[in-house]
Coordinates of C-alpha atoms in Angstrom, one line a residue:
M250 CA 41.7 -65.2 -5.0
D251 CA 45.3 -64.1 -4.3
K252 CA 47.5 -61.1 -5.6
L253 CA 50.2 -62.9 -8.0
N254 CA 53.7 -62.5 -6.9
T255 CA 55.4 -59.3 -8.7
G256 CA 58.2 -60.6 -8.0
S257 CA 61.7 -58.6 -6.7
G258 CA 62.8 -55.5 -7.6
Q259 CA 61.3 -51.7 -8.2
R260 CA 58.0 -53.7 -9.6
A261 CA 57.6 -55.1 -6.2
W262 CA 58.9 -52.5 -4.0
T263 CA 55.5 -49.8 -5.4
A264 CA 53.5 -53.1 -4.9
Q265 CA 54.5 -53.5 -1.2
A266 CA 54.1 -49.3 -0.8
I267 CA 50.6 -49.1 -2.7
A268 CA 49.9 -52.1 -0.3
R269 CA 50.9 -49.9 2.7
I270 CA 48.8 -46.6 1.8
E271 CA 45.5 -49.0 0.9
A272 CA 46.0 -50.8 4.3
D273 CA 46.6 -47.5 6.2
F274 CA 42.9 -46.4 4.2
N275 CA 41.3 -48.8 6.0
R276 CA 42.1 -49.0 9.2
S277 CA 41.0 -45.1 9.2
A278 CA 37.0 -44.0 9.3
D279 CA 35.2 -41.3 7.6
T280 CA 34.9 -37.4 9.0
H281 CA 32.3 -36.0 10.1
L282 CA 29.4 -33.9 9.3
I283 CA 28.6 -31.6 11.4
P284 CA 25.5 -29.4 11.6
L285 CA 26.0 -25.4 12.8
A286 CA 22.7 -23.6 13.0
L287 CA 22.6 -20.4 11.2
P288 CA 20.2 -18.3 13.3
G289 CA 19.6 -15.7 10.9
Y290 CA 18.3 -18.2 7.8
P291 CA 15.6 -19.7 9.2
G292 CA 15.0 -23.2 6.7
I293 CA 18.8 -23.3 5.5
D294 CA 20.8 -26.0 6.7
V295 CA 24.5 -25.7 7.1
Y296 CA 27.4 -28.6 7.9
L297 CA 30.3 -28.7 8.5
K298 CA 33.0 -31.3 6.8
D299 CA 34.8 -31.9 9.1
E300 CA 38.5 -32.8 7.7
S301 CA 40.2 -32.1 10.8
S302 CA 39.9 -35.5 12.0
H303 CA 42.4 -37.6 9.6
P304 CA 45.8 -38.8 11.2
T305 CA 47.6 -35.9 10.0
G306 CA 44.7 -32.9 11.1
S307 CA 43.6 -31.6 7.5
L308 CA 42.1 -31.8 4.0
K309 CA 45.0 -32.6 2.7
H310 CA 45.3 -36.2 4.1
R311 CA 43.2 -37.3 1.4
L312 CA 44.8 -35.1 -1.2
A313 CA 48.5 -36.8 -0.3
R314 CA 47.5 -40.4 -0.3
S315 CA 45.8 -39.4 -3.7
L316 CA 49.1 -37.5 -4.8
F317 CA 51.0 -41.1 -3.1
L318 CA 49.0 -43.6 -5.1
Y319 CA 49.1 -41.3 -8.3
A320 CA 53.2 -41.0 -8.3
L321 CA 53.8 -45.1 -7.3
A322 CA 50.9 -46.2 -10.2
N323 CA 53.1 -43.5 -12.4
G324 CA 56.3 -45.3 -11.7
W325 CA 57.4 -42.0 -10.4
L326 CA 58.9 -43.2 -6.3
R327 CA 61.8 -45.0 -6.3
E328 CA 63.0 -46.9 -2.6
G329 CA 65.1 -44.8 -0.8
R330 CA 65.1 -41.5 -3.0
P331 CA 63.5 -38.3 -1.2
V332 CA 60.0 -36.9 -1.9
I333 CA 59.9 -33.2 -2.7
E334 CA 56.9 -30.8 -1.9
A335 CA 55.9 -27.4 -2.5
S336 CA 53.9 -26.9 0.6
S337 CA 53.0 -24.0 2.6
G338 CA 52.2 -26.2 5.5
S339 CA 49.4 -29.0 5.8
T340 CA 49.9 -30.9 1.7
A341 CA 53.7 -31.6 3.8
V342 CA 52.3 -32.6 7.2
S343 CA 50.1 -35.4 5.5
E344 CA 53.0 -36.2 2.4
A345 CA 55.6 -36.6 5.0
Y346 CA 53.1 -39.3 7.3
F347 CA 53.0 -41.0 4.1
A348 CA 56.5 -41.0 2.6
R349 CA 57.6 -42.0 6.3
L350 CA 54.4 -44.7 5.9
L351 CA 57.2 -45.9 2.7
G352 CA 60.2 -45.3 4.1
L353 CA 61.2 -42.5 1.9
P354 CA 63.0 -39.1 2.8
F355 CA 60.6 -35.9 2.9
I356 CA 61.5 -32.9 2.2
A357 CA 58.7 -30.0 2.5
V358 CA 60.2 -26.4 0.6
M359 CA 57.7 -23.5 2.2
P360 CA 57.7 -19.7 3.1
R361 CA 59.7 -19.0 5.6
G362 CA 56.3 -16.8 7.2
T363 CA 55.0 -20.6 8.0
S364 CA 53.4 -21.1 11.0
P365 CA 55.9 -22.9 13.7
E366 CA 53.3 -25.3 14.6
K367 CA 52.9 -26.5 10.9
I368 CA 57.0 -26.6 10.6
A369 CA 56.8 -28.8 14.2
A370 CA 54.1 -31.2 12.8
I371 CA 56.0 -32.1 9.5
E372 CA 59.0 -33.0 11.1
F373 CA 57.2 -34.6 13.9
Q374 CA 56.2 -36.9 10.9
G375 CA 59.8 -37.4 10.0
G376 CA 59.8 -35.2 7.0
R377 CA 62.6 -31.9 6.8
C378 CA 61.5 -27.7 5.7
H379 CA 63.7 -25.9 3.5
L380 CA 62.4 -22.4 4.1
I381 CA 62.7 -20.2 1.2
E382 CA 62.0 -16.3 1.5
R383 CA 59.4 -15.9 -1.2
A384 CA 56.3 -18.1 -1.8
C385 CA 56.4 -17.2 -5.9
D386 CA 59.6 -19.5 -5.7
I387 CA 58.5 -22.6 -4.5
N388 CA 58.3 -24.5 -7.1
A389 CA 61.3 -23.7 -9.1
E390 CA 63.1 -24.6 -5.4
S391 CA 61.0 -27.8 -5.2
E392 CA 61.8 -29.2 -9.1
R393 CA 66.3 -28.3 -8.1
L394 CA 65.8 -30.0 -4.9
A395 CA 64.6 -33.0 -7.1
R396 CA 67.0 -32.5 -9.8
E397 CA 70.0 -32.5 -7.5
S398 CA 68.4 -35.2 -5.1
G399 CA 67.9 -37.4 -7.6
G400 CA 63.8 -37.3 -6.0
H401 CA 60.7 -36.5 -7.2
F402 CA 58.9 -33.6 -6.9
M403 CA 54.7 -34.5 -6.4
D404 CA 53.6 -30.8 -7.7
Q405 CA 50.7 -30.9 -5.6
F406 CA 49.7 -27.6 -7.5
T407 CA 49.8 -29.4 -11.2
Y408 CA 48.4 -33.1 -10.2
A409 CA 45.7 -32.4 -7.5
E410 CA 43.2 -32.0 -10.2
R411 CA 43.8 -35.6 -11.6
A412 CA 45.2 -37.5 -8.9
T413 CA 42.0 -37.9 -7.0
D414 CA 39.2 -40.1 -8.1
W415 CA 36.3 -37.8 -8.6
R416 CA 33.7 -40.2 -9.9
A417 CA 33.7 -42.2 -6.5
N418 CA 35.9 -44.3 -4.7
N419 CA 34.9 -42.5 -1.3
N420 CA 36.5 -39.2 -2.6
I421 CA 35.1 -35.9 -0.6
A422 CA 32.2 -35.8 -2.9
E423 CA 30.7 -39.2 -2.3
S424 CA 30.9 -38.8 1.3
I425 CA 29.3 -35.6 1.8
F426 CA 26.5 -37.2 -0.1
K427 CA 26.5 -40.3 1.5
Q428 CA 26.2 -38.6 4.8
M429 CA 23.6 -35.8 3.6
E430 CA 21.4 -38.9 3.0
R431 CA 19.1 -39.0 5.9
E432 CA 19.2 -35.0 6.2
P433 CA 15.8 -32.5 5.1
Y434 CA 17.6 -31.6 2.5
P435 CA 19.5 -34.2 1.2
I436 CA 20.9 -32.5 -1.9
P437 CA 22.9 -29.2 -1.2
E438 CA 22.1 -26.5 -2.5
W439 CA 26.1 -25.3 -2.3
I440 CA 28.9 -26.8 -1.6
V441 CA 31.5 -24.2 -0.2
C442 CA 35.3 -24.9 -0.3
S443 CA 38.4 -22.6 -1.3
P444 CA 40.8 -23.0 -3.6
G445 CA 44.5 -24.2 -2.9
T446 CA 45.5 -26.0 -5.9
G447 CA 41.7 -26.1 -7.1
G448 CA 42.0 -30.1 -6.8
T449 CA 39.2 -30.0 -4.2
G450 CA 37.1 -27.7 -6.2
A451 CA 37.7 -29.9 -9.0
T452 CA 37.0 -33.2 -7.8
L453 CA 33.1 -31.4 -6.0
G454 CA 32.0 -30.1 -9.3
R455 CA 33.0 -33.1 -11.5
F456 CA 31.4 -35.3 -9.0
V457 CA 28.6 -33.3 -8.8
R458 CA 27.6 -33.2 -12.6
Y459 CA 29.2 -36.9 -13.1
R460 CA 26.2 -37.8 -10.6
Q461 CA 23.5 -34.8 -12.5
Y462 CA 23.5 -33.2 -9.1
P463 CA 21.8 -29.5 -9.1
T464 CA 24.5 -28.4 -6.4
R465 CA 26.5 -25.6 -6.7
I466 CA 30.1 -25.4 -6.3
L467 CA 31.1 -22.1 -5.0
C468 CA 35.3 -21.2 -4.3
A469 CA 36.1 -18.4 -1.8
D470 CA 39.3 -16.8 -2.7
P471 CA 41.1 -15.4 0.1
E472 CA 42.2 -11.5 -0.5
I473 CA 46.1 -12.0 -1.7
S474 CA 45.2 -14.5 -4.8
V475 CA 44.6 -14.6 -8.5
F476 CA 42.1 -17.6 -8.3
F477 CA 38.6 -15.3 -8.2
D478 CA 40.7 -12.8 -11.4
Y479 CA 41.1 -15.9 -13.4
Y480 CA 37.9 -17.0 -13.1
K481 CA 36.3 -13.7 -13.5
G482 CA 38.1 -13.3 -17.0
A483 CA 38.2 -17.4 -17.8
L484 CA 33.7 -16.6 -17.5
G485 CA 34.5 -13.8 -20.7
G486 CA 36.6 -16.0 -22.5
R487 CA 39.8 -13.9 -21.3
G488 CA 40.8 -16.0 -18.5
D489 CA 44.4 -14.9 -18.1
A490 CA 47.2 -17.8 -16.9
T491 CA 50.1 -15.4 -16.3
L492 CA 48.6 -13.6 -13.5
S493 CA 50.9 -13.5 -10.5
L494 CA 51.4 -11.8 -7.2
A495 CA 54.8 -11.3 -5.2
D496 CA 53.6 -12.1 -1.6
G497 CA 52.0 -15.2 -0.7
S498 CA 48.3 -15.4 1.0
R499 CA 47.9 -14.7 4.4
V500 CA 45.4 -17.2 4.7
E501 CA 47.5 -20.3 4.5
G502 CA 46.7 -23.5 3.0
I503 CA 45.0 -21.7 0.3
G504 CA 45.2 -18.9 -1.8
R505 CA 47.8 -18.6 -4.8
P506 CA 50.3 -16.2 -6.3
R507 CA 50.2 -17.7 -9.4
V508 CA 47.2 -19.7 -11.6
E509 CA 47.8 -23.3 -10.7
P510 CA 47.4 -25.9 -13.6
S511 CA 45.3 -27.9 -11.0
F512 CA 42.5 -25.2 -10.9
V513 CA 40.2 -25.9 -13.2
A514 CA 37.7 -23.1 -13.8
G515 CA 35.0 -24.7 -15.7
S516 CA 33.8 -27.2 -13.0
I517 CA 33.0 -24.3 -10.7
D518 CA 30.3 -22.5 -10.4
A519 CA 30.7 -19.3 -8.9
M520 CA 33.4 -17.5 -7.1
A521 CA 33.8 -15.2 -4.5
K522 CA 36.9 -12.8 -3.3
V523 CA 36.9 -12.3 0.8
P524 CA 39.1 -9.8 2.5
D525 CA 41.8 -11.6 5.5
D526 CA 40.1 -9.7 8.3
L527 CA 36.0 -11.0 7.1
S528 CA 37.9 -15.0 7.0
L529 CA 39.9 -14.2 10.6
A530 CA 36.3 -12.8 12.1
A531 CA 34.4 -16.2 11.0
M532 CA 36.7 -18.2 11.7
R533 CA 36.3 -16.9 15.4
W534 CA 32.8 -17.0 15.1
V535 CA 32.6 -20.5 13.9
S536 CA 35.4 -21.2 16.6
A537 CA 33.0 -20.0 19.5
R538 CA 29.8 -22.2 17.6
L539 CA 31.9 -25.2 17.9
G540 CA 33.5 -24.5 21.6
R541 CA 36.9 -25.5 19.5
R542 CA 39.6 -23.3 17.4
V543 CA 39.2 -23.9 13.2
G544 CA 41.7 -22.5 10.9
G545 CA 41.5 -19.6 8.6
S546 CA 40.7 -21.2 5.5
T547 CA 37.5 -22.2 7.5
G548 CA 36.7 -18.6 8.3
T549 CA 36.8 -17.7 4.4
N550 CA 34.6 -21.2 3.6
F551 CA 32.4 -19.7 6.3
V552 CA 31.9 -16.3 4.3
G553 CA 31.1 -17.8 1.1
V554 CA 28.3 -20.0 3.3
L555 CA 26.7 -16.6 4.0
A556 CA 27.1 -15.1 0.6
A557 CA 25.4 -18.1 -0.7
A558 CA 22.5 -18.5 2.4
R559 CA 21.5 -14.5 1.3
R560 CA 21.7 -15.2 -2.5
M561 CA 19.2 -18.8 -1.3
R562 CA 17.4 -16.9 1.4
D563 CA 16.7 -13.5 -1.0
A564 CA 15.4 -16.1 -3.7
G565 CA 12.9 -17.5 -1.6
R566 CA 14.7 -20.8 -1.3
N567 CA 15.3 -23.3 1.7
G568 CA 17.8 -25.9 1.7
S569 CA 20.9 -27.1 2.7
I570 CA 24.7 -26.1 2.5
V571 CA 28.1 -27.8 2.8
T572 CA 31.1 -26.2 4.0
I573 CA 34.5 -28.0 5.1
L574 CA 36.2 -27.2 8.2
C575 CA 39.7 -27.8 6.5
D576 CA 41.8 -28.1 9.7
S577 CA 42.3 -27.0 13.4
G578 CA 42.8 -24.0 14.7
E579 CA 45.8 -25.4 16.9
R580 CA 47.9 -25.0 14.5
Y581 CA 47.8 -21.3 14.3
A582 CA 48.2 -20.6 17.9
H583 CA 51.5 -18.3 17.3
S584 CA 49.3 -16.0 14.5
Y585 CA 45.6 -16.2 13.9
Y586 CA 44.8 -17.1 17.8
N587 CA 47.3 -14.3 18.9
R588 CA 46.2 -10.8 19.6
D589 CA 49.9 -9.6 18.5
W590 CA 49.9 -11.1 14.6
Y591 CA 46.9 -8.6 14.4
L592 CA 48.6 -5.4 16.1
E593 CA 51.4 -6.1 13.6
R594 CA 49.4 -6.0 10.7
Q595 CA 47.1 -3.9 11.4
I596 CA 44.4 -6.1 11.1
N597 CA 40.8 -5.0 12.6
M598 CA 39.0 -7.4 15.2
V599 CA 36.5 -5.7 16.5
D600 CA 34.6 -4.4 13.4
T601 CA 34.6 -7.3 11.4
D602 CA 33.6 -9.7 14.5
A603 CA 30.4 -7.6 14.7
A604 CA 30.1 -8.2 10.9
I605 CA 29.9 -11.7 10.8
A606 CA 27.6 -12.1 14.2
A607 CA 25.3 -9.5 12.2
A608 CA 25.1 -11.6 8.9
A609 CA 24.6 -14.6 10.4
N610 CA 22.3 -13.5 12.3
G611 CA 20.4 -12.4 9.3
G612 CA 21.3 -8.5 8.5
A613 CA 23.7 -8.0 5.7
L614 CA 27.4 -9.6 4.9
P615 CA 29.8 -6.9 3.5
E616 CA 29.8 -6.6 0.2
L617 CA 32.2 -8.8 -2.2
P618 CA 33.3 -9.0 -5.2
F619 CA 31.1 -12.1 -6.9
V620 CA 30.8 -13.7 -9.9
E621 CA 28.8 -16.8 -11.1
R622 CA 28.7 -18.8 -14.3
A623 CA 25.4 -17.4 -15.4
D624 CA 24.2 -21.4 -16.9

């Protein structure tokens, strides 16, 4: 049956915009699930969900699509009016892509220290970058720009957990379980992600509960972030939503200086706090095994994988672990793949590389703060 004619004006523009996004989705293939050998853990199979293969190169492509559809369905976007987002890079790259698809101006509000490669990627997609000094001011500045321009602040940190259809509709959780169907251990023991907005963790956690899978969700939080401390308090009934930090995370795309509305602690089964030097050593280890560079958040995730694998082995359990390859390391050539960047920040490389290699081969992982829901 043909769709009804929606006439002219705003309703017609909204219908056409949704149709463009749906057509773009229809042209896209699913992302790969890549097995990754973990030599020290026989009987434990590890997989990377490679989100870097999206058209805009990261996991955030899924989020941006969902946020645009959510905003359109709510009547928040208007023809010709700008879209504004608070983002350290990857979400902004993906939102700039969808804004250009709809012919809308796009402004990304981000910390001044964001990688030049990400800024260039946003500008390549037709977006404009508005740089600020302090990461903690990013939302307030986005709201100001939206008011003054008559545009819409997309606000990923509020709407990520509700914009995605967590029950199905080819979200990342459904995709993972579909791709795992023919593997030796098709139902993962753990799925490991890292919180930026918190939306991915919420989608995964809700999906496994809704589908009644025993899979547990582990969030690996980077060093400079409040999520771990908030979660630890929430488990004891004392979660402090006012926690804040002055600085932003050194692992771009994950970790936050404040507790975001989109972080749903109840959807997560465990959290680990990962030092940045270990995250980046794990990033280098994974890159060497894949033969291509991955980003820092993938390293944080992999440290979480090692922590989960150690717990499985200690409990005498075989099974599978799935984690997320969030984006390509090519976006971080000036930083995570530049030795001078480490020297300037006095980040140890030699000892941490050895520690991750030893842990992947079955040795002890450096002690991490780790909390797990009792039930």
